[in-house]
Structures are given as C-alpha cells and as structure tokens.
XYZ file of C-alpha atoms in Angstrom:
569
model
C 3.513 20.975 -26.272
C 6.470 21.091 -28.658
C 9.765 20.413 -26.889
C 12.352 23.191 -26.627
C 14.888 21.116 -28.587
C 12.502 20.549 -31.491
C 11.596 24.231 -31.502
C 15.247 25.224 -31.586
C 15.976 22.961 -34.553
C 12.923 24.234 -36.403
C 13.842 27.872 -35.799
C 17.411 27.364 -36.974
C 16.127 25.883 -40.216
C 13.552 28.628 -40.748
C 15.985 31.446 -39.993
C 18.322 30.193 -42.658
C 15.742 30.437 -45.411
C 13.308 33.212 -44.418
C 13.777 36.637 -45.985
C 10.289 38.184 -46.194
C 9.331 41.050 -43.907
C 6.138 42.592 -42.536
C 5.789 46.338 -42.033
C 3.882 47.641 -39.028
C 3.232 50.931 -37.259
C 4.021 51.024 -33.535
C 0.874 51.562 -31.460
C 2.908 53.505 -28.889
C 5.131 55.884 -30.878
C 3.545 55.444 -34.359
C 6.943 54.804 -35.933
C 7.093 52.175 -38.691
C 8.988 49.008 -37.860
C 9.851 45.760 -39.574
C 9.055 42.199 -38.516
C 11.309 39.832 -40.485
C 9.827 36.479 -41.474
C 12.265 34.704 -39.148
C 10.855 36.718 -36.244
C 7.293 35.848 -37.225
C 8.244 32.186 -37.336
C 9.681 32.474 -33.840
C 6.501 34.089 -32.513
C 4.401 31.448 -34.235
C 6.402 28.596 -32.732
C 6.112 29.929 -29.187
C 2.390 30.600 -29.749
C 2.306 34.388 -29.471
C 1.184 36.998 -32.017
C 3.519 39.404 -33.774
C 4.341 42.407 -31.557
C 2.340 45.609 -31.890
C 5.138 47.880 -30.640
C 8.519 48.630 -32.175
C 11.594 47.075 -30.493
C 12.497 50.327 -28.692
C 9.030 50.799 -27.199
C 8.926 47.141 -26.160
C 12.239 47.575 -24.356
C 11.092 50.794 -22.708
C 7.971 49.076 -21.393
C 9.963 46.221 -19.872
C 12.545 48.540 -18.333
C 9.810 50.545 -16.622
C 9.348 47.598 -14.235
C 12.949 47.466 -12.982
C 14.303 49.721 -10.252
C 17.931 48.765 -9.907
C 19.590 51.400 -7.758
C 17.143 53.765 -6.038
C 16.825 52.941 -2.336
C 14.569 54.310 0.400
C 14.134 54.027 4.137
C 10.664 52.859 5.116
C 8.791 50.530 7.462
C 8.303 46.832 6.812
C 4.538 46.356 6.457
C 4.774 43.052 8.339
C 6.939 43.897 11.362
C 6.978 47.688 11.445
C 10.768 47.560 11.510
C 12.686 50.239 9.596
C 14.217 48.741 6.454
C 15.961 49.671 3.227
C 13.739 49.141 0.214
C 13.258 49.708 -3.508
C 9.900 51.209 -2.645
C 9.407 54.613 -0.981
C 7.171 55.003 2.091
C 4.449 56.382 -0.184
C 4.313 53.278 -2.397
C 0.842 51.883 -3.033
C 2.238 48.365 -2.615
C 2.659 46.274 0.522
C 6.373 45.714 1.192
C 7.993 43.100 3.418
C 11.604 42.941 4.540
C 13.426 40.379 2.373
C 14.014 38.037 5.320
C 10.311 38.068 6.160
C 9.297 37.720 2.532
C 11.271 34.498 2.098
C 10.052 33.063 5.401
C 6.954 30.992 6.220
C 5.555 33.756 8.438
C 2.913 34.610 5.852
C 0.808 32.703 3.330
C 0.932 33.933 -0.251
C -1.879 31.566 -1.276
C -4.415 33.452 0.811
C -4.388 36.079 -1.937
C -5.520 33.550 -4.548
C -8.671 34.280 -6.519
C -10.777 32.894 -9.342
C -10.495 34.255 -12.868
C -13.340 36.597 -13.855
C -14.112 36.326 -17.575
C -16.231 39.481 -17.449
C -13.142 41.623 -16.813
C -9.805 42.179 -18.573
C -6.914 40.083 -17.302
C -4.606 43.015 -16.584
C -7.242 44.586 -14.355
C -7.431 41.414 -12.272
C -3.684 40.911 -12.245
C -3.145 44.499 -11.117
C -5.393 43.886 -8.107
C -3.388 40.770 -7.224
C -0.091 42.659 -7.515
C -1.297 45.358 -5.144
C -2.479 42.763 -2.621
C 0.521 40.406 -2.522
C 3.445 41.760 -0.433
C 6.538 42.671 -2.396
C 10.094 41.906 -1.357
C 11.997 44.962 -0.139
C 15.301 44.080 -1.836
C 16.875 41.098 -3.540
C 20.193 40.199 -1.934
C 21.543 36.739 -1.216
C 24.433 35.552 0.940
C 25.595 39.092 1.678
C 27.650 40.198 4.662
C 27.701 43.775 5.907
C 26.175 44.951 2.636
C 22.701 46.168 3.561
C 22.646 49.117 1.145
C 22.766 46.973 -2.005
C 20.205 45.468 -4.356
C 20.072 42.574 -6.775
C 23.351 41.211 -5.453
C 24.773 37.840 -4.424
C 27.756 36.952 -2.243
C 28.845 40.476 -1.350
C 30.977 41.437 1.646
C 31.544 44.932 3.033
C 29.918 46.625 0.037
C 27.917 49.846 -0.086
C 25.564 51.126 -2.781
C 26.320 48.292 -5.179
C 23.728 46.993 -7.608
C 23.261 44.137 -10.037
C 26.445 42.461 -8.836
C 27.910 39.274 -7.429
C 31.061 37.993 -5.765
C 32.543 41.277 -4.569
C 34.321 42.442 -1.436
C 35.070 45.943 -0.176
C 33.476 47.602 -3.210
C 31.324 50.725 -3.233
C 29.171 52.841 -5.567
C 29.223 50.324 -8.427
C 26.778 48.823 -10.927
C 26.697 45.661 -12.995
C 29.988 44.128 -11.949
C 31.399 41.062 -10.260
C 34.352 39.079 -8.946
C 36.025 42.268 -7.764
C 37.802 43.555 -4.668
C 38.788 46.857 -3.088
C 37.309 48.968 -5.880
C 34.912 51.874 -6.246
C 32.772 53.553 -8.883
C 32.725 50.675 -11.350
C 30.299 50.033 -14.175
C 30.200 46.868 -16.277
C 33.441 45.473 -14.844
C 34.578 41.933 -14.060
C 37.603 40.791 -12.086
C 38.726 44.235 -10.987
C 40.996 44.877 -8.026
C 42.024 48.273 -6.706
C 40.210 49.944 -9.587
C 38.417 53.294 -9.536
C 36.089 55.072 -11.953
C 36.318 52.315 -14.543
C 33.710 51.451 -17.158
C 33.740 48.282 -19.267
C 37.082 47.234 -17.798
C 37.815 43.555 -17.132
C 40.589 41.474 -15.575
C 42.443 44.547 -14.374
C 44.443 45.768 -11.386
C 45.115 49.203 -9.931
C 43.665 51.204 -12.802
C 41.742 54.492 -12.560
C 39.479 56.375 -15.003
C 39.691 53.716 -17.715
C 37.133 52.798 -20.378
C 36.837 49.672 -22.543
C 39.926 47.917 -21.236
C 41.133 44.365 -20.636
C 44.091 42.996 -18.738
C 45.243 46.371 -17.488
C 47.688 46.977 -14.674
C 48.613 50.385 -13.267
C 46.860 52.220 -16.124
C 45.234 55.623 -15.762
C 42.887 57.693 -17.954
C 43.161 55.155 -20.781
C 40.585 54.003 -23.320
C 40.330 50.939 -25.530
C 43.598 49.487 -24.251
C 44.298 45.771 -23.811
C 47.088 43.861 -22.076
C 48.808 47.082 -21.083
C 50.827 48.068 -18.029
C 51.857 51.474 -16.758
C 50.057 53.470 -19.427
C 48.753 56.980 -18.780
C 46.264 58.913 -20.918
C 46.478 56.416 -23.780
C 43.961 55.300 -26.402
C 43.820 52.153 -28.537
C 47.019 50.461 -27.353
C 47.753 46.729 -27.284
C 50.453 45.025 -25.204
C 52.268 48.219 -24.318
C 54.206 49.421 -21.273
C 55.336 52.821 -20.065
C 53.356 54.938 -22.497
C 52.214 58.529 -21.959
C 49.489 59.827 -24.318
C 50.417 57.010 -26.735
C 54.106 58.001 -26.721
C 56.615 55.347 -25.721
C 58.796 56.261 -22.742
C 61.575 54.385 -21.041
C 60.767 52.812 -17.700
C 62.734 55.451 -15.827
C 61.102 58.312 -17.762
C 57.626 56.965 -17.065
C 58.310 56.363 -13.379
C 59.691 59.879 -13.050
C 56.485 61.275 -14.574
C 54.253 59.213 -12.247
C 56.352 60.169 -9.241
C 55.638 63.851 -9.791
C 52.000 63.557 -10.911
C 49.491 64.441 -8.201
C 45.807 63.538 -8.443
C 43.933 66.797 -7.961
C 40.696 67.957 -9.539
C 42.530 70.376 -11.802
C 45.139 67.825 -12.912
C 42.450 65.186 -13.501
C 40.401 67.595 -15.631
C 43.473 68.521 -17.659
C 44.415 64.884 -18.346
C 40.867 63.932 -19.286
C 40.686 66.838 -21.728
C 43.983 65.811 -23.318
C 42.870 62.175 -23.562
C 39.583 63.259 -25.173
C 41.577 65.123 -27.837
C 43.738 62.052 -28.446
C 40.573 59.969 -28.659
C 39.570 61.930 -31.796
C 42.856 61.140 -33.528
C 42.860 57.382 -32.923
C 40.594 55.001 -34.886
C 37.801 53.142 -33.104
C 36.205 49.795 -33.878
C 32.673 50.111 -35.216
C 31.235 47.502 -32.824
C 32.471 45.550 -29.828
C 31.658 42.020 -31.034
C 34.117 39.283 -30.126
C 34.222 35.550 -30.807
C 30.687 35.648 -32.176
C 28.991 34.598 -35.398
C 26.188 36.176 -37.399
C 25.370 38.707 -34.676
C 24.448 42.390 -34.657
C 24.478 44.904 -31.818
C 27.265 45.921 -29.463
C 29.270 44.322 -26.663
C 28.489 40.788 -27.786
C 30.838 37.936 -26.895
C 30.908 34.164 -27.413
C 27.524 34.173 -29.139
C 25.851 32.940 -32.311
C 22.974 34.291 -34.359
C 22.034 37.142 -32.033
C 20.343 40.166 -33.587
C 19.891 43.674 -32.187
C 21.512 42.596 -28.929
C 23.504 44.712 -26.502
C 25.704 43.487 -23.691
C 25.084 39.791 -24.171
C 27.422 36.851 -23.799
C 27.262 33.090 -24.350
C 23.956 33.505 -26.147
C 22.445 31.904 -29.226
C 19.465 32.255 -31.571
C 18.196 35.345 -29.769
C 17.065 38.842 -30.637
C 16.287 42.185 -28.982
C 18.160 41.242 -25.810
C 19.774 43.826 -23.544
C 21.994 42.594 -20.701
C 21.518 38.882 -21.153
C 22.851 35.381 -21.384
C 20.134 33.402 -23.156
C 19.311 30.846 -25.836
C 16.326 30.917 -28.220
C 14.947 34.042 -26.566
C 13.496 37.332 -27.774
C 12.702 40.683 -26.189
C 14.308 40.458 -22.777
C 16.115 42.774 -20.399
C 18.559 41.633 -17.710
C 17.829 37.944 -18.137
C 19.525 34.629 -18.620
C 22.080 32.177 -17.213
C 21.054 28.658 -18.194
C 17.843 29.963 -19.712
C 15.980 28.922 -22.841
C 12.923 30.279 -24.647
C 12.302 33.448 -22.689
C 10.063 36.042 -24.294
C 9.117 39.525 -23.085
C 10.836 39.014 -19.725
C 12.684 41.131 -17.157
C 14.994 39.734 -14.480
C 14.363 36.057 -15.256
C 17.210 33.615 -14.553
C 17.852 29.867 -14.740
C 14.474 29.289 -16.355
C 12.844 27.767 -19.417
C 9.754 28.656 -21.427
C 8.859 31.818 -19.546
C 6.843 34.550 -21.232
C 5.586 37.996 -20.232
C 7.065 37.776 -16.742
C 9.115 39.772 -14.271
C 11.565 38.458 -11.670
C 10.787 34.765 -12.038
C 13.758 32.451 -11.515
C 14.580 28.750 -11.524
C 11.192 28.064 -13.047
C 9.585 26.741 -16.222
C 6.350 27.162 -18.162
C 5.461 30.504 -16.607
C 3.098 33.038 -18.133
C 2.295 36.584 -17.024
C 3.763 36.252 -13.539
C 5.763 38.371 -11.121
C 8.334 37.582 -8.415
C 7.885 33.816 -8.413
C 10.604 31.194 -8.035
C 11.260 27.435 -8.117
C 7.874 26.895 -9.760
C 6.307 25.479 -12.896
C 3.063 26.006 -14.780
C 1.963 29.353 -13.370
C -0.284 31.913 -14.982
C -0.940 35.397 -13.638
C 0.729 34.681 -10.302
C 2.685 36.831 -7.857
C 5.059 35.916 -5.049
C 4.820 32.137 -5.387
C 7.628 29.763 -4.456
C 7.790 26.025 -5.060
C 4.343 25.884 -6.633
C 2.773 24.462 -9.778
C -0.532 24.643 -11.623
C -1.647 27.981 -10.180
C -3.692 30.739 -11.808
C -3.959 34.072 -10.012
C -2.317 32.348 -7.000
C -5.061 29.717 -6.868
C -4.135 26.042 -7.271
C -5.869 23.729 -9.770
C -5.606 20.039 -10.679
C -3.329 19.595 -13.705
C -6.093 18.853 -16.222
C -8.279 21.675 -14.986
C -5.294 24.072 -15.088
C -4.686 23.491 -18.788
C -8.387 23.679 -19.643
C -8.797 26.972 -17.800
C -5.568 28.344 -19.255
C -6.815 27.713 -22.797
C -10.026 29.615 -22.041
C -8.111 32.510 -20.499
C -5.845 32.777 -23.530
C -8.887 33.025 -25.808
C -10.392 35.616 -23.496
C -7.190 37.656 -23.595
C -7.161 37.446 -27.381
C -10.647 38.974 -27.406
C -9.519 41.809 -25.120
C -6.290 42.258 -27.139
C -4.168 41.563 -24.064
C -2.610 38.292 -25.202
C 0.879 38.891 -26.550
C 1.351 42.177 -24.690
C 3.708 42.683 -21.746
C 2.255 44.285 -18.609
C 0.967 47.829 -19.170
C 2.924 50.687 -17.608
C 0.190 51.227 -15.010
C 1.018 47.899 -13.339
C 4.623 48.824 -12.563
C 5.437 48.826 -8.854
C 8.149 51.464 -9.320
C 8.017 55.025 -10.525
C 9.185 55.566 -14.080
C 11.739 58.065 -12.751
C 13.186 55.298 -10.524
C 13.240 52.705 -13.289
C 15.898 51.675 -15.779
C 13.616 53.047 -18.495
C 14.402 56.579 -17.332
C 18.126 55.917 -17.855
C 17.698 54.808 -21.467
C 14.412 56.503 -22.471
C 14.278 59.661 -20.317
C 11.031 61.627 -20.151
C 9.844 64.565 -18.055
C 7.140 64.038 -15.447
C 4.414 65.724 -17.498
C 5.072 63.540 -20.527
C 5.329 60.434 -18.357
C 1.952 61.025 -16.741
C 0.393 61.811 -20.112
C 1.568 58.441 -21.422
C 0.256 56.561 -18.401
C 3.586 55.920 -16.688
C 3.769 55.661 -12.915
C 5.767 58.486 -11.281
C 7.394 58.632 -7.858
C 7.005 62.038 -6.183
C 8.572 61.030 -2.887
C 11.746 62.901 -1.975
C 14.046 61.370 0.642
C 15.113 63.626 3.540
C 18.326 65.484 2.821
C 21.526 64.264 4.438
C 22.814 66.450 7.222
C 26.131 66.707 9.029
C 28.083 68.752 11.519
C 28.482 71.171 8.660
C 27.353 71.473 5.065
C 29.609 72.783 2.330
C 29.655 73.019 -1.435
C 31.746 70.379 -3.199
C 33.915 73.074 -4.770
C 35.073 74.003 -1.265
C 36.608 70.567 -0.669
C 40.437 70.490 -0.502
C 42.176 69.851 -3.809
C 44.508 67.259 -2.318
C 43.503 64.292 -0.219
C 46.400 65.048 2.170
C 44.574 68.206 3.221
C 41.306 66.431 4.099
C 40.653 66.130 7.861
C 39.114 63.050 9.517
C 36.080 65.141 10.373
C 35.032 65.056 6.693
C 33.113 61.883 7.595
C 30.657 64.085 9.477
C 30.179 66.626 6.704
C 27.324 66.873 4.210
C 28.815 67.738 0.825
C 26.580 69.406 -1.763
C 27.025 67.838 -5.202
C 28.620 70.120 -7.756
C 25.966 69.228 -10.347
C 22.591 68.626 -8.708
C 23.368 70.118 -5.246
C 22.148 66.942 -3.541
C 24.039 66.423 -0.253
C 26.108 63.263 0.101
C 28.528 61.867 2.655
C 31.915 60.203 2.576
C 32.005 56.822 4.346
C 35.069 55.543 6.280
C 36.262 52.842 3.821
C 35.841 55.327 0.977
C 38.061 57.888 2.705
C 40.651 55.191 3.378
C 40.619 54.231 -0.322
C 41.210 57.831 -1.411
C 44.022 58.297 1.078
C 45.724 55.018 0.199
C 45.659 55.834 -3.524
C 46.259 59.584 -3.315
C 42.892 60.450 -4.881
C 40.904 63.624 -4.214
C 37.429 63.504 -2.732
C 34.692 63.402 -5.385
C 32.719 66.537 -6.053
C 29.763 64.713 -7.557
C 27.244 62.643 -5.609
C 27.061 58.868 -6.321
C 24.098 59.313 -8.691
C 25.800 61.954 -10.827
C 28.988 59.897 -10.931
C 26.931 56.915 -12.118
C 25.293 58.894 -14.925
C 28.618 60.373 -15.967
C 30.109 56.881 -16.332
C 27.082 55.776 -18.290
C 27.390 58.746 -20.650
C 30.806 57.477 -21.755
C 29.273 54.316 -23.232
C 27.892 54.502 -26.759
C 24.079 54.423 -27.011
C 22.339 51.126 -27.657
C 21.435 52.103 -31.186
C 22.879 51.205 -34.576
C 23.589 53.628 -37.419
C 24.925 53.066 -40.924
C 28.250 54.787 -41.495
C 31.196 54.455 -43.890
C 34.454 53.002 -42.628
C 36.971 55.810 -42.110
C 39.662 53.856 -43.957
C 38.249 51.593 -46.682
C 34.978 53.475 -47.136
C 32.659 50.471 -47.042
C 29.266 50.798 -45.378
C 29.046 49.342 -41.878
C 26.845 49.296 -38.783
C 28.097 51.136 -35.727
C 27.013 52.703 -32.445
C 28.870 55.880 -33.461
C 26.320 58.193 -35.073
C 27.450 59.510 -38.510
C 27.761 63.086 -37.234
C 30.134 62.152 -34.413
C 33.742 63.296 -34.899
C 35.533 60.056 -33.979
C 37.425 58.079 -36.610
C 35.584 54.766 -36.954
C 36.871 51.726 -38.809
C 35.246 48.446 -39.791
C 36.555 45.425 -37.902
C 39.055 44.403 -40.577
C 40.599 47.856 -40.897
C 40.594 48.391 -37.150
C 42.426 45.146 -36.410
C 44.966 46.043 -39.056
C 45.604 49.392 -37.407
C 46.161 48.169 -33.832
C 48.184 44.996 -34.460
C-alpha cells in the first residue's frame, strides 16, 4: 500500500498541473456537477471511484447520520436504568448507557458474522448495525454535565453539544475553553458571554456576531479588539463607541448606566444595528492566514477547496467543520488526521474511508463507532481490534485476501465508493444535522428513503404554565418561583423551564428571561451565519468579480478582501 507521505507528495504535484474536468449528473438530485482532474487524481490515489453525487448531496447524506443536540429519556437496554440518550424510546436500535458501553460487561465480538457474497454489503452491514448496541451519548471526563453530548472535560454544563473544556456554560453548541456563558455558537475562549455567535477570545459581551478580542461589547457585529462598544458594526481597536459613533468615556458610561435590558429595548437596538449593518461594508469571505483556499471561515490552512469552518488544514476539499490533511468529503472530522474520505465524526485517525464515529484508528473502511483499532472493514462498536470484517477476526493474510474479494463484490453491486445509504442511519432525519442545513418535510423525507423520528417527548409541566409574552419585562420583577414554571415558547409554543444557574446569570447581568425555547434560540443564532454556499458577485467598491457567501440579491455592501481591509484600517 502506498504510504501517506508518498501520496501527499504525488497529489501536490498533480494538483499543480491538472486543469481538466469531468461533467456528471448527480444520481440523487439530477443536477450537473464538475469533477476537476485534481479531484479524480485524489480518488484514484486512494483507490475509490469518482463520486456519483454532487458535493451538496454527498454532504447531506453524511449529515443524516449525526444527531448532535436532540436528547431523549429512555431505558438502557442492558440495565433497564433510565438514561439520557440520542435515541428515543422508539428507536429500532439497541442502546446502552455510555458507561456500560465502554465497559467489559458485554462482548461486541459475539455479533460477528461471515460475509455473504450472495447479498449486497449494505444489507449485511445494516443487520450488524441493528444488532450491535449503540452508545447512548458521547461524553468524556465530564462533571455534573449529564445533559450534554459529544463533549469532553465539561463541568456544571447543561444542554451543551460538540464542545470541550467548559465550565458553568449552558445552551451552547460548537464551542470550547469557555466559562460562565450561555447561548453560544461557534465560540472559543469566551467568559461571561451571552447570545454570541462566531465570537472568540472575548469577555462580558452579549448579542455579538463575528467578533474577536471583545470586552464589554453589546449588539456588535464584525468587531475586533474592541472594548465598551454598543450596537457597532465593522470596528477595529475602538473604545466607547455607540452605533459606530465615538463617545467620550464619560458619555458612554452615562449611556450604559441608564440602559436597561428589556425585550423592547433589545428589539429596538437589534433593529437599529441591522440598519447600520446595511451601511457598513462586509468582507466577501472569512479566510485568514490561508493560501489557495476557497470557502468561508477558513484559518491557518493551505490548498483547501469548498471548505467551511476549517482550521489548520491542508490539501483538502469539501470539508465542513474540520481540521484535516489530505482529506475529502468529511463533516465534523479531524485533529491529527490524514487521508480521511467520506467520513463523519472521525478524529485522530489516518486512512479512514466511508466511516462514522471512528477515532484514534487507521486503515478503516465502512465502519461505525469503532476506536483504537486498525484494519477494520464493515465493523461496528469495536475497540482495540485489528483485522476484523463484520466484527469477525481473521488472520492478517486472510483478512487482506477476503477484503480484496469483498471490494470486487461491492463494485459489482455498485456499492463500492458510496457512503452508507440513508436507510442505515440510526437517527431520524429530523433529528440529524442534515435537517439543519438541508431541511425537508416529513413527506419528502420518506419519499426519498430518509429515516424519520415520530417520537414526541412528553411536554414539560410546572406549578403553572404561561405564555412567554406574559413573562416580566425586567429581570428584577421575576420571582424565585419562576424555576417551577413551564414557559410556552413564543415561536413554537413548546414549554421550557428556567434552571437555577440560568436565573442567577440573568439576575447578575441584568438580562430578561428568554421568550424562546433553547431550540428556537439555537436556530435563530444559526440563521445569523451566512449559508455554506458560494456565489459570484461584484465587489461593491472596485467592481471586480469575487466569490462570496452573500447572495447577489442581498442588500449588504460587500467588498473583496483588498478593498475591505482598506476600509477598516
């Protein structure tokens, strides 16, 4: 087998000279799509065929396997104990509490089976997936943070997902190294922050978007290295600004002293900031300290194409939420990883293809929830194993001989080179990340073969139930008994509760109680981020054509990088 280093050198050389393209029609949506010669060379070198689906449909298929933030109460199928799980009580899969799943109380090898060449691989793999117990949640080294998923080293956190190294944080997604904060999305190193999205290295800032090095900033967007700024857009290294107007320190402090956070005042400020947002130029793409890369929110990377939210990556393409090298077509993958292809949730691994939730492993094909392993094919739930096919162990020589035969068989059934079909997903499409980026109604989902979750969790109840609009405007008027109330969300009418540390946070910072449930607040934050799609648009200053995540019909003023930097510095 060609070494990863040799492959990397070969790909770098081929990418520099390949310009030909192949046109195809997506077998899922029928849209035409392009396969550049450099992509074909990559597929050839990792021994897979060219894809049959367009990049968007490939991403949708992968995302359909990841439930990040929908939790349910159910019984552990091993102990009967009530647990919190990604899977509803009605799931067709066997689910074990995470502590049981990682223990030696059960034997995953007892589910091993021989490969049947008279049947398609995915049919056999689907049977294995339904037989092998699934882990209820994935949390590691957490303390008092039971209602979280896909988290590491969390303390006193509630409803936090895809996160690490956080303390006293609640209702947040995709964040880390943060303290005493709530309602965060895509934030790092935040302290005493609230309702922030894409904000890093910041302190005591509320309702901010796309910010860095902020301190005591409120309702501000695209601001960096700013302090005491309120309702500002596009500022750099500023202090004591109100709606982009410079104030003296005393003037600013007088304004803050008399400003009260109420729902009406918050709505008024956000409306005013949105109007200012249309008068201030925006950068076409958020790409920093990167070379020869396309996409958005890319940092410290080289030669990354059609990538979104990636960092420290190289020679990769079609990556969303990743940190990878020499990898294509992945979602939420990376960290010390090389040559990943068609993967979801794979970390600290090398040469892994068509797999889901496999970590600290190498040479893995078509496997699910396996770790610390090497040379697996079609396996589920394995740890510290090697040379297994469908959870059955083989001598090394026999493993490679059988693997070669299986690959030929899958080529004949047109399965080789395809990620798992939607029907094998253990989560409902409506619970998956695919629904957040590629939303479909139930009827359409079922027509396309997606799995759908019809289970509805019991409604929250309290000593009394009231509509969110009936909540007091000011936090000072909220009684302690609010902790026992069920509040009906202003948007979807789903009841939710206020937890004690949340109430303390609002009181300490003078913030009103939210009128939206955690889910609606999450989707509202997400709606503020530009879509993961590129359009061609003319720079609003120099007129040259550029790529951007701002659609041409949008009203914002958008500049190319050169013009933008000239306008803010």
